[in-house]
Each structure stands twice: as C-alpha cells, then as structure tokens.
Short mmCIF file of C-alpha atoms (C1' of nucleotides) in Angstrom, two decimals:
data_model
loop_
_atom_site.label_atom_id
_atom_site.label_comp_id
_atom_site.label_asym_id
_atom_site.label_seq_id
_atom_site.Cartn_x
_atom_site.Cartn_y
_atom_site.Cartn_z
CA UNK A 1 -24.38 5.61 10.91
CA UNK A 2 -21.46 5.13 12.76
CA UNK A 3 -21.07 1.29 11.49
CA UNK A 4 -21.27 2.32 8.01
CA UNK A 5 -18.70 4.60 8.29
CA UNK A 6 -16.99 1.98 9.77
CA UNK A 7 -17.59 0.08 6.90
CA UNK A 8 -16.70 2.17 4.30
CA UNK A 9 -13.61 3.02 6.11
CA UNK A 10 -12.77 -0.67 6.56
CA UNK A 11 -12.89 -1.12 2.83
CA UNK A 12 -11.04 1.76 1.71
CA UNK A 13 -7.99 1.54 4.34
CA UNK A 14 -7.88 -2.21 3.75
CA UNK A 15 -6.93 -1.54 0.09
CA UNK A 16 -5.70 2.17 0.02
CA UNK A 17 -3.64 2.22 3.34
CA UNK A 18 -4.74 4.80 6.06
CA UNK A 19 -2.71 7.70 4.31
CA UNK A 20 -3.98 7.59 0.91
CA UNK A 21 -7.71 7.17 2.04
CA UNK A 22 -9.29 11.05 2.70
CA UNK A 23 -12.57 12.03 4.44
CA UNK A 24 -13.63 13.21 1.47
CA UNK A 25 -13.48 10.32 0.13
CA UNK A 26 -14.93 8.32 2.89
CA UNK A 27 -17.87 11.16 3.38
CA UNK A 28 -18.57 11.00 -0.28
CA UNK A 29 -18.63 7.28 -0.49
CA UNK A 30 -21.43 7.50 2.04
CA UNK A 31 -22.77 10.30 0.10
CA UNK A 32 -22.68 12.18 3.51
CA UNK A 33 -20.84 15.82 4.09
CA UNK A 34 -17.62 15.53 5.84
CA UNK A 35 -19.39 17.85 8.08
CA UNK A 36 -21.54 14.75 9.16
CA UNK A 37 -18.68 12.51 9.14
CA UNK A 38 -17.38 14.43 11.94
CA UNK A 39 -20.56 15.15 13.93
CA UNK A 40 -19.62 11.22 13.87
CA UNK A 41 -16.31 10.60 15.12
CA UNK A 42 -13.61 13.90 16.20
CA UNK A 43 -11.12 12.53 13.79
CA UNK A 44 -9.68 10.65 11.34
CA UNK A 45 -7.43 8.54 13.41
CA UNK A 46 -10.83 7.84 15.29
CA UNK A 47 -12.11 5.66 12.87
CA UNK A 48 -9.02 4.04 12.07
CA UNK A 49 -9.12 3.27 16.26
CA UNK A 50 -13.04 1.94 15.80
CA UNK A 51 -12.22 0.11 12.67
CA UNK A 52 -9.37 -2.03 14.20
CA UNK A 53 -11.65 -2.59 17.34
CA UNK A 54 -14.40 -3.62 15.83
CA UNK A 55 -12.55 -5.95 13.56
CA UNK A 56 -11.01 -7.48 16.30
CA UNK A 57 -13.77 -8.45 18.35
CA UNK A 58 -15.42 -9.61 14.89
CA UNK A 59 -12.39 -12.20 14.62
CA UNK A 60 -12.19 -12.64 18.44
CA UNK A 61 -15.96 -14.01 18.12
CA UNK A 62 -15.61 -15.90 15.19
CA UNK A 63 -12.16 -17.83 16.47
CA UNK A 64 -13.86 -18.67 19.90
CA UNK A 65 -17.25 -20.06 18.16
CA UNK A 66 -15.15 -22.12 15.87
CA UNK A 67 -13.08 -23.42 18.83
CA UNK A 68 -15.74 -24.55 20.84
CA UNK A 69 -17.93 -25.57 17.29
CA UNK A 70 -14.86 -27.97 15.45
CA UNK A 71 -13.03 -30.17 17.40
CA UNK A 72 -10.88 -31.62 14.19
CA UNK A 73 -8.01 -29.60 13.13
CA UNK A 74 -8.60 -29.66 9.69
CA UNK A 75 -12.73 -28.89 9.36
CA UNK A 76 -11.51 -25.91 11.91
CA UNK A 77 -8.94 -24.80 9.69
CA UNK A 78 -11.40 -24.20 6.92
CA UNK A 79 -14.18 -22.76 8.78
CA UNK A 80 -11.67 -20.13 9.90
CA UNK A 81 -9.81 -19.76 6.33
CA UNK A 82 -13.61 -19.07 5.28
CA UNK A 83 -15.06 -16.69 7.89
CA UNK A 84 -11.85 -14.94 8.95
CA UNK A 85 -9.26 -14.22 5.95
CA UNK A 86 -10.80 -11.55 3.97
CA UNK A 87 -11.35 -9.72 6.82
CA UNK A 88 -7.76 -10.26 8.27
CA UNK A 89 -6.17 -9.59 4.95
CA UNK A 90 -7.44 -5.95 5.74
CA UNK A 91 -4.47 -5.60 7.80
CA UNK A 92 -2.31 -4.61 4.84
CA UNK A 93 0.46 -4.13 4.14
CA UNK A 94 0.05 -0.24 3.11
CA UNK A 95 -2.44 0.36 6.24
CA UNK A 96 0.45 -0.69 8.18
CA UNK A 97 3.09 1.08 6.92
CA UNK A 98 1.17 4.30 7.22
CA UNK A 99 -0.35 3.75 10.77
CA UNK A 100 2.91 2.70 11.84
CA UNK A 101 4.08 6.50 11.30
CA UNK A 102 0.72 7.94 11.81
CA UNK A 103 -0.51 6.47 15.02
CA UNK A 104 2.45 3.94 16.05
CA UNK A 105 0.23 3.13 19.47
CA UNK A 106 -2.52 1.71 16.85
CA UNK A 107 -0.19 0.00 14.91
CA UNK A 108 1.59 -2.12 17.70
CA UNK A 109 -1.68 -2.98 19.04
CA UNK A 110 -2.59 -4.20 15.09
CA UNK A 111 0.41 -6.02 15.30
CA UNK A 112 0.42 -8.21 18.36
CA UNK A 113 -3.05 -9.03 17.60
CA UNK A 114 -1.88 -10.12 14.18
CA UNK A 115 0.68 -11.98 16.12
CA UNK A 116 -1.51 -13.75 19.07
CA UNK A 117 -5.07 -14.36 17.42
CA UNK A 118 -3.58 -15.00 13.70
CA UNK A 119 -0.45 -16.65 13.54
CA UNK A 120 -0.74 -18.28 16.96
CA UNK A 121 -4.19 -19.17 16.70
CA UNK A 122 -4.77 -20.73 13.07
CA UNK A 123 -0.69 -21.66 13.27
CA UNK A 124 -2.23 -23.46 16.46
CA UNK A 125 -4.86 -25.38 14.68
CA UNK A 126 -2.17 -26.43 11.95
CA UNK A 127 0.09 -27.62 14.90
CA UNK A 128 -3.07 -29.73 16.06
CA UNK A 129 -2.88 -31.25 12.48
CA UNK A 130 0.42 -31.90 12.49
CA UNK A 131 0.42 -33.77 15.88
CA UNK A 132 -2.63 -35.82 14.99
CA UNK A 133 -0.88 -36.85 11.71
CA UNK A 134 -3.15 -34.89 9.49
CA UNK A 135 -0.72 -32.09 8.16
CA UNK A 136 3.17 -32.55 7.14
CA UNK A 137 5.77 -32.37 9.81
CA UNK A 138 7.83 -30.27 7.66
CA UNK A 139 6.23 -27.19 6.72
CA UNK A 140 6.26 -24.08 9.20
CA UNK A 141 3.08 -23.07 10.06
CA UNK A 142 3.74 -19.40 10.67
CA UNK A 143 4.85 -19.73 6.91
CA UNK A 144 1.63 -21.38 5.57
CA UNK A 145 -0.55 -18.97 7.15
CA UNK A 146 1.54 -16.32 5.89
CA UNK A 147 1.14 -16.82 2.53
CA UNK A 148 -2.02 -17.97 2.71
CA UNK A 149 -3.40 -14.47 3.84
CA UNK A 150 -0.99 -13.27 1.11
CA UNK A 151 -2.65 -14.93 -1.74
CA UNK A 152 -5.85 -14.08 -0.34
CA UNK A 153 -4.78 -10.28 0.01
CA UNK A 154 -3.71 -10.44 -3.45
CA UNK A 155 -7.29 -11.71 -5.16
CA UNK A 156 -9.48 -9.22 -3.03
CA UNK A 157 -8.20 -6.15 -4.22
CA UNK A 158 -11.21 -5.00 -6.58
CA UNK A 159 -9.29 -4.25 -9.83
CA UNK A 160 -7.92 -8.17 -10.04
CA UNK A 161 -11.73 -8.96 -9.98
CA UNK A 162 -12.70 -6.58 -12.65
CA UNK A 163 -10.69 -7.65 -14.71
CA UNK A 164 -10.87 -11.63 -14.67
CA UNK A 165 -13.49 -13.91 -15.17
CA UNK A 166 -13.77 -15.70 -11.81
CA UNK A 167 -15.54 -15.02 -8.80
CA UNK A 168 -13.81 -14.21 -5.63
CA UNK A 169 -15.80 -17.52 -4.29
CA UNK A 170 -14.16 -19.33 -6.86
CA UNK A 171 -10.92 -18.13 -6.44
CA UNK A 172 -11.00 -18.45 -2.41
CA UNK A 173 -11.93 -22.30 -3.39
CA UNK A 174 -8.96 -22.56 -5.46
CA UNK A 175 -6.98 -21.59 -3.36
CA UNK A 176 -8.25 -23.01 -0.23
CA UNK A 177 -7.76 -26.54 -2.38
CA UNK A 178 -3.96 -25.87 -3.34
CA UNK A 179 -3.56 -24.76 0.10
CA UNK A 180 -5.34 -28.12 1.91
CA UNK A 181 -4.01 -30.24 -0.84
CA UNK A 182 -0.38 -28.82 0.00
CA UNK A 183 -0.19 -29.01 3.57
CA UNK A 184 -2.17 -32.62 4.12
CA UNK A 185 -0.49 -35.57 4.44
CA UNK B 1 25.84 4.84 -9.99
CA UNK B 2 22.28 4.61 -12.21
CA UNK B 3 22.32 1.03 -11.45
CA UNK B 4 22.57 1.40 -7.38
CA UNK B 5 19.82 4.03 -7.34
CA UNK B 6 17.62 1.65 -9.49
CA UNK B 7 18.02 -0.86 -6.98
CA UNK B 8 17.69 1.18 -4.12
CA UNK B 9 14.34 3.02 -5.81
CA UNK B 10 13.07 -1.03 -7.16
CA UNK B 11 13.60 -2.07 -3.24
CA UNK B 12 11.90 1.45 -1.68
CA UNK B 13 9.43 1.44 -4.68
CA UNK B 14 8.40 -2.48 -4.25
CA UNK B 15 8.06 -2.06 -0.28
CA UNK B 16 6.22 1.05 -0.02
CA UNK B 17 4.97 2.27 -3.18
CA UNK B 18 5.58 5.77 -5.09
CA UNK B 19 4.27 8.00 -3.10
CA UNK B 20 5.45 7.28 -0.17
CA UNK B 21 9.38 7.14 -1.11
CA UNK B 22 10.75 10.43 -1.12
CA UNK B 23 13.89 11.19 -2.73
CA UNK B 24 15.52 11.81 0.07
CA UNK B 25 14.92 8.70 1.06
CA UNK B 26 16.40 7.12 -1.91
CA UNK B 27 19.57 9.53 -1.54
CA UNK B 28 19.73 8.71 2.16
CA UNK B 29 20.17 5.36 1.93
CA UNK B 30 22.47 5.89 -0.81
CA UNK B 31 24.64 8.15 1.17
CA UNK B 32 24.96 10.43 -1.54
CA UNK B 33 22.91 13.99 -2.04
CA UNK B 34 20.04 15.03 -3.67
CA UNK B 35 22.09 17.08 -5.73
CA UNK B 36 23.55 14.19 -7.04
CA UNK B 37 20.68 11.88 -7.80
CA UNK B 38 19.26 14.85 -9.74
CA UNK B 39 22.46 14.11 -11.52
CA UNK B 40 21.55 11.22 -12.61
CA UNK B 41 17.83 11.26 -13.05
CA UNK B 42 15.89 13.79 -14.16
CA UNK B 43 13.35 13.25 -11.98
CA UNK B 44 11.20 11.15 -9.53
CA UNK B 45 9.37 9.23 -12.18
CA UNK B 46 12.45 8.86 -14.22
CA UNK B 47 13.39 6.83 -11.61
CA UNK B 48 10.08 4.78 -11.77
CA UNK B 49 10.73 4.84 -15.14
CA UNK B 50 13.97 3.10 -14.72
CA UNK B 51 13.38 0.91 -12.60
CA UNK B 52 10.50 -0.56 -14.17
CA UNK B 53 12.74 -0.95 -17.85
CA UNK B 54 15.65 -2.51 -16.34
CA UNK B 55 12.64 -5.18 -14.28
CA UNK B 56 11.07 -6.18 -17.34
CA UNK B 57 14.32 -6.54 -19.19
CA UNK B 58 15.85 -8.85 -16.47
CA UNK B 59 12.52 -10.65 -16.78
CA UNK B 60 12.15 -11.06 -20.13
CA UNK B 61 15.60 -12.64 -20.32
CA UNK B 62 14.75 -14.93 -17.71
CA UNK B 63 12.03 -16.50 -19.28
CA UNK B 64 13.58 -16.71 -22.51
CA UNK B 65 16.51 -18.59 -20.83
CA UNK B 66 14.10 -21.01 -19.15
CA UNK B 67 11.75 -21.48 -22.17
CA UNK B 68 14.97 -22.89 -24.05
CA UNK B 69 16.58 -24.83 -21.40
CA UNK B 70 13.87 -26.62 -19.67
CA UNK B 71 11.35 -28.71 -21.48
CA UNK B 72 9.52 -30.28 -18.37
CA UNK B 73 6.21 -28.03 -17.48
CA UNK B 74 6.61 -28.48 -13.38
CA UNK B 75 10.86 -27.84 -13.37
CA UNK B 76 10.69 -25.27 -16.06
CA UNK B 77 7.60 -23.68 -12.83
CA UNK B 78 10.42 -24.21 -10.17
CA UNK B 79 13.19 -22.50 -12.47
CA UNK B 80 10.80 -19.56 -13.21
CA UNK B 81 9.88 -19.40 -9.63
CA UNK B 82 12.77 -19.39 -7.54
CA UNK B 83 14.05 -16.70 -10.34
CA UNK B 84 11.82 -14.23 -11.05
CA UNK B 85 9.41 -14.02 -8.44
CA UNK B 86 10.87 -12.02 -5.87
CA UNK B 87 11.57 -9.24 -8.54
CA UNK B 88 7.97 -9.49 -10.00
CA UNK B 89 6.67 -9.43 -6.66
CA UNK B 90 8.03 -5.41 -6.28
CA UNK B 91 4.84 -4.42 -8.80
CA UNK B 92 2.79 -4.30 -5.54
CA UNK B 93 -0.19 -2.85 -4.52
CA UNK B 94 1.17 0.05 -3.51
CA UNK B 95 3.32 1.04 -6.02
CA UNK B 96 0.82 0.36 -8.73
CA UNK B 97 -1.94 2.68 -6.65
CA UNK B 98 0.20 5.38 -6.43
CA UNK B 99 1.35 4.99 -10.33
CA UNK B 100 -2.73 4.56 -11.76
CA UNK B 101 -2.45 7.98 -10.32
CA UNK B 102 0.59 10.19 -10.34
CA UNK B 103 1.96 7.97 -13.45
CA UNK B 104 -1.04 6.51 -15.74
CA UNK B 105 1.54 5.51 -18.55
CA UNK B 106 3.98 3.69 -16.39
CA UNK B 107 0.98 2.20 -15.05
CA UNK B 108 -0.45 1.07 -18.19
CA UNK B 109 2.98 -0.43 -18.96
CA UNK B 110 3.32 -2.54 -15.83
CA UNK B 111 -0.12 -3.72 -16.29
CA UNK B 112 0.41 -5.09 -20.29
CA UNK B 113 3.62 -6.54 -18.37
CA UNK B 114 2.48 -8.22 -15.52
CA UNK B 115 -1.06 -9.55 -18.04
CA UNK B 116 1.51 -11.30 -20.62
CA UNK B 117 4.80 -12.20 -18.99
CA UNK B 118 3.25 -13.13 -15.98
CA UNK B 119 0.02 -13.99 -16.00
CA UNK B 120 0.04 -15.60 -19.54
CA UNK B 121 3.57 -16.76 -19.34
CA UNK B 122 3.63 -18.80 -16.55
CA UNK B 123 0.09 -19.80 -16.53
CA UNK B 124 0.91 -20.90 -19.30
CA UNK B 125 3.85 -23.30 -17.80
CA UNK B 126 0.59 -24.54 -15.56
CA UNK B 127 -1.82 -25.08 -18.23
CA UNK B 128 1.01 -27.41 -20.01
CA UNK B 129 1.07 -29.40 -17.40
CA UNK B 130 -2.44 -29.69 -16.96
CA UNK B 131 -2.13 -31.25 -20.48
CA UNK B 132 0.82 -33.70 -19.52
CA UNK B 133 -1.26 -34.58 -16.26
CA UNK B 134 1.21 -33.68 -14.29
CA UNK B 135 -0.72 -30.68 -12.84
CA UNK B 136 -4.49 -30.69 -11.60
CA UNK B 137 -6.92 -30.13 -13.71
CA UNK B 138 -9.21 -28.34 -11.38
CA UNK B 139 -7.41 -25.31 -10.68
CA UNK B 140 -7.13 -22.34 -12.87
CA UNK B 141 -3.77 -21.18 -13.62
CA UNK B 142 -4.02 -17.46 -13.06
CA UNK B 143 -5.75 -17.83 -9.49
CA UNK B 144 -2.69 -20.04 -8.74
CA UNK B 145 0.18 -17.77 -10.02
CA UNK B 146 -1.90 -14.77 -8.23
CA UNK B 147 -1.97 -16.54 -5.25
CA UNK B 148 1.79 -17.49 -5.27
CA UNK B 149 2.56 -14.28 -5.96
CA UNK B 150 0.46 -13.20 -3.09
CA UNK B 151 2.45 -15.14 -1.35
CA UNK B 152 5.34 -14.40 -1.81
CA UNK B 153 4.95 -10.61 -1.30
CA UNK B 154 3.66 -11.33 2.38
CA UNK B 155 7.10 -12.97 2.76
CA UNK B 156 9.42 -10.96 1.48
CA UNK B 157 8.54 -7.83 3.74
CA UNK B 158 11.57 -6.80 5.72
CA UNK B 159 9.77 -6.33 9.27
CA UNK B 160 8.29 -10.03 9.06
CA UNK B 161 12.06 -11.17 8.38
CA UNK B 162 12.97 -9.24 11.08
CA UNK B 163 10.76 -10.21 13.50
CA UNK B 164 10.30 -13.86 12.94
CA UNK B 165 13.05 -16.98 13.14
CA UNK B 166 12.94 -18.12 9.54
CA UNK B 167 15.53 -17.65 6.74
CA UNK B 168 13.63 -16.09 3.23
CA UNK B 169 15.33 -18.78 1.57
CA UNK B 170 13.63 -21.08 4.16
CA UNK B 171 10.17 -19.49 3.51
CA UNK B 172 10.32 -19.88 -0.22
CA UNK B 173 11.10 -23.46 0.32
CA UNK B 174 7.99 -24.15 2.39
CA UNK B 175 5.51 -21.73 0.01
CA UNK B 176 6.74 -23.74 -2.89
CA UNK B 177 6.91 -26.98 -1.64
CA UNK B 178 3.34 -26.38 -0.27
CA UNK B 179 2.16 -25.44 -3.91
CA UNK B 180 3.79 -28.18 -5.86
CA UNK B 181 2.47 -30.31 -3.65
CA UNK B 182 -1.15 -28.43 -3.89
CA UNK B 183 -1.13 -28.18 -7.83
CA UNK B 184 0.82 -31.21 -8.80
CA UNK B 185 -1.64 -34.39 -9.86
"C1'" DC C 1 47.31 25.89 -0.81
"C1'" DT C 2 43.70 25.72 -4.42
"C1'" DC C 3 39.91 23.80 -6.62
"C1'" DA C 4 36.31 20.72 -8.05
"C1'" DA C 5 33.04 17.55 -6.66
"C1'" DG C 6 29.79 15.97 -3.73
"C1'" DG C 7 27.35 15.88 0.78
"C1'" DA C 8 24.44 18.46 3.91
"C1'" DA C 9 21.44 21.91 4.75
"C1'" DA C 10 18.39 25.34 3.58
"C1'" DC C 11 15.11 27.07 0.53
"C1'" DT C 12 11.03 27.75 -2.80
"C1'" DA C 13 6.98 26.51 -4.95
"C1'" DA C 14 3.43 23.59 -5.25
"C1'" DT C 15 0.32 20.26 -3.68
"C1'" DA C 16 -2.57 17.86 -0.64
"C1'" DT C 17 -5.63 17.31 3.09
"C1'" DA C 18 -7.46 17.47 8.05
"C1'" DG C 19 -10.51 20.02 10.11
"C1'" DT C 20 -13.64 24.23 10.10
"C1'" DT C 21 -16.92 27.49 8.41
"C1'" DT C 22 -20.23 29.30 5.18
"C1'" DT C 23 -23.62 28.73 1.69
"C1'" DT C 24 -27.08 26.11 -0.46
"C1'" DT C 25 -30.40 22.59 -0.62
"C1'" DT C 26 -33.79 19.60 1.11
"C1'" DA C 27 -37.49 17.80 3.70
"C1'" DG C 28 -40.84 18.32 7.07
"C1'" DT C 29 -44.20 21.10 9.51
"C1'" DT C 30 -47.53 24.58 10.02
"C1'" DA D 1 -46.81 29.23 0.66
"C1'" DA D 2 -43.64 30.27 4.38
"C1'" DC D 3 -40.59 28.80 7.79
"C1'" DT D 4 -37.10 25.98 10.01
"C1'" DA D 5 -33.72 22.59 11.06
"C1'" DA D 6 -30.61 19.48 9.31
"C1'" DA D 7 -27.51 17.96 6.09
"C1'" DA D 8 -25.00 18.32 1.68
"C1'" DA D 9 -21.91 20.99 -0.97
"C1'" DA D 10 -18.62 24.25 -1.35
"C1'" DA D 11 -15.24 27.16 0.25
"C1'" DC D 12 -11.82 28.12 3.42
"C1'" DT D 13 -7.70 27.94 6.76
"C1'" DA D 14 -3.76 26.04 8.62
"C1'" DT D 15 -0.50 22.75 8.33
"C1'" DA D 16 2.37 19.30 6.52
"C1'" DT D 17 4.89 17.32 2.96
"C1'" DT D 18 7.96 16.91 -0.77
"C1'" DA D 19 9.92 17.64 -5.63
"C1'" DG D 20 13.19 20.17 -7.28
"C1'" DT D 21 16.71 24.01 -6.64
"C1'" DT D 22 20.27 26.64 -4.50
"C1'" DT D 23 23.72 27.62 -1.12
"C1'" DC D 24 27.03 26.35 2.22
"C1'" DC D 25 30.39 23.18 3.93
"C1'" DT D 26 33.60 19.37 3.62
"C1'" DT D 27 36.71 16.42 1.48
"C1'" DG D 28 40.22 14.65 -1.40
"C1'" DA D 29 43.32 15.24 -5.18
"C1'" DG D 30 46.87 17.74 -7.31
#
DNA sequence: CTCAAGGAAACTAATATAGTTTTTTTAGTT
DNA sequence: AACTAAAAAAACTATATTAGTTTCCTTGAG
C-alpha cells in the first residue's frame, strides 16, 4: 500500500507541484479514504520525504548498473537518457518551487542530488565523450543535459499526449535522435 | 505604469504560475501599493488577461516580420528562435494549470495560441525544410519545437542562472546550436 | 503650511485544505 | 440472518492564505 501511494503521489507532484496536489486527491486516486492514507504515512510532507527517497535510490541503482554495464560513453549515455529521464524530470519545476517554501530541508536535499547524480553524473559521461573524441568540444554539458530533461519534462505532461498523435516512445526517440545527432561529432 | 506591471505579472506569471503570484507580490516588486495596482487593473485575472494580449500581440508581429523578411526555412527557424522563444516559453506548466482552473477562458485562449502560432507556425518553418532537404526527414516537427521549447524553459529559470557559471545568452547558443545541428540534413 | 497622491499597514470576506472525527457501507464470519 | 471489524465517504475543525478594500502614514508639490 505504501508504494502505491508512493506512486500515485510521484505522479501527481511530478506534474502538479507539491502544493497544488491534495490528499484528497491522492486518497481518491487510490480510491482509498484519506483516513487510510494516513493510517499510512502521519503526513503529507511524509510522502513527499518517501517519494524523493525512493526515487533516489531508484536512480542511484540504475546509474551504478549502467556504470559498471557500458563502458562507451555514448551507449551509456542512452541507456541512462532511457531508464532515468522521465523519472528525473519529476523533479519539476513547480514541485520545487513549492517544497522549497514548504519543506526547504527536502528541497536542498532534491537539489544537490539533482546537482551530484544528474548533472555531474550524465554531464560526466558526456565529458567521457568529449575526451574520447566522440562528442563536440564546444557544447557545455551541464547545458545539454539541461535541456534535454527540459524537452523531456515538456512531452510527459499527460495533456500534450492527449492531444497529439504520437506516442511518448516515439517522441522520447525523436528526441533522443536530435539530441545524439546534435552533440556527436 | 500598465506596461511595467504586465511585465512584472508576464515574468511572476511565466516562473511560477497564477496561483502562486499574489498581488502583493506583483506590487512588491513594483515598489508601488496595492492600492495602486487596483488602480490600474481591475483585478488579478485582468492582469492575466493583459499579459497574455500584449504576448500574443508581440508574437504575432514577430512572425509576420520574419515570414516577410526571411525566405530561407533554417534562418527564418534561427530568427524566430532567438526572438520569440523566451516570451512563448512564459505559457508554462504552471501557469496554464492554475488558468484550466481558476481561468478556463484565458486558458482556452492560450491553448488556440500556442496550437497555431506555435505549434503550426513554426513547425511549419520545419516541415519546409524537410521539403528543401535541408532538415531531416525523420523527425516530426511538433516533437521538435516541444522539445526546444522544453528546453528552453529549463534554462531560463532564474535559480539555475544563479547558481551555475553560464551566461543565458551562452545557453541559448549551445541549445540551438545542438538542435540545428540535430535537425539539419 | 496645506493637500493630494501613493505607499504601508491593517482589515474583511472568502476560499482552500491538512488533519480529525463521525457516519455509512462492505465483507467476512458465525 | 445477525454481528463485527475495517474501510470508504462524508462531515467537521482549525488554520492558513489571499483577493480586494479601507485606513493610516508619508512624501512632495505648491
């Protein structure tokens, strides 16, 4: 029970913000009472402390398998870019804002893992390109990552897929192409 | 004094949404008093109001002025690009959550906007290209404006300014460069 | 000095929602 | 069928927030 609310939670901060998200709507997403919800977890900053930790050791795993799995830079890059974006574009730009306000301790501990296992680590892996010859010398890779999770933020939110004709696999392709095409040598 | 509380509402509006701007906020930063923005404005969402009419004017003119000057599909892209984006970038997430709700007619508006000036217009730059072969044939064109635009709103938060080394004017240099070198042929 | 305009502060009314409690419903057991 | 425990639904309380309004204070011009 607990992971689904997790779940739902996850889903509904990720594109609402922490603010704008109730327990009612969280309980009756689950179809639950918010009286279970709370035999549950005491609170609502409570879930938005086990959906940040949970998300992070989901990313922590996935970074260190595909470390020790994909030696080349570029093959790395795109296993991470697959298995790791649309859960890091949860860390919006709305969730932020609000937690920053509402529960500043969770926020700075959003934001220097942001910092250290995002931009450091898949910057790192662009860096590796860029020494080996494989990516251009001249494009900052705090940038590219940047607006890669960007775009990606922008095609998840469910309203762009209702109304347009692609998938979300096809669009992640598309732009995973622009992207690889752009930043290879 | 209309114009300066547009822009100070657009900049509030585009960063945090609706909701989440109060008006003394927008007074605040204005150094003047609530007293007189009620002066001015009738309300909160003649504010929204405004500053969504003066956007889409600015816009509109924009890509009239490009249309005429610049024949060539992938310069006429830069042109509309490095001019308009930042401003369309302000009908975020966040602003259009908290309008679908608290303003369904403003909403409505922005939406019929963003679908044919933005979408259409400028996917429409792409999709000549695509016919000149000067743009790849194997991307769609709305995926790749989204994505830009995705982009681009990542960048043009004030805290990721703040806290990181690169210029904006820097940034938009590398997101561009990396997507007319990820579109192009 | 007076006065008007505008900022700052205080206020009112309304709304929203976290968290709690009560009522109703449901499912299982005897 | 009756009973019971658990959970959903509904109602409630307390608190916070903020749009919009009013009052008080300050400032600058005449």
């Amino acid at each position: 029970m607990k992971n689904r609310i997790i779940d739902t939670a996850e889903k509904r901060f990720s594109q609402y913000g922490f603010r704008r998200v109730t327990m009612d709507d969280i309980a009756s997403d689950l179809g639950i009472s918010k009286k279970t919800l709370y035999q549950n977890f005491k609170s609502k900053d409570d879930i938005a402390w086990a959906v940040k930790e949970r998300m992070h050791k989901d990313i922590d795993r996935l970074l260190k398998k595909a470390k020790k799995e994909i030696p080349e830079p570029i093959e790395r890059f795109k296993r991470v870019i697959a298995e790791v974006t649309e859960r890091v574009a949860v860390i919006g730009s709305a969730f932020m804002t609000d937690i920053k306000k509402d529960i500043p301790d969770l926020w700075r501990e959003c934001e220097e893992f942001r910092e250290r296992e995002i931009y450091k680590y898949i910057g790192g892996i662009l860096e590796e390109g860029i020494k080996k010859g494989k990516i251009r010398k001249d494009i900052d890779t705090k940038i590219a990552v940047m607006a890669y999770l960007g775009a990606i933020r922008m095609i998840i939110q469910p309203e762009i897929l209702m109304e347009n004709k692609f998938s979300i696999a096809d669009a992640f392709d598309s732009i995973l192409k622009i992207f690889l095409e752009g930043i290879q040598m």
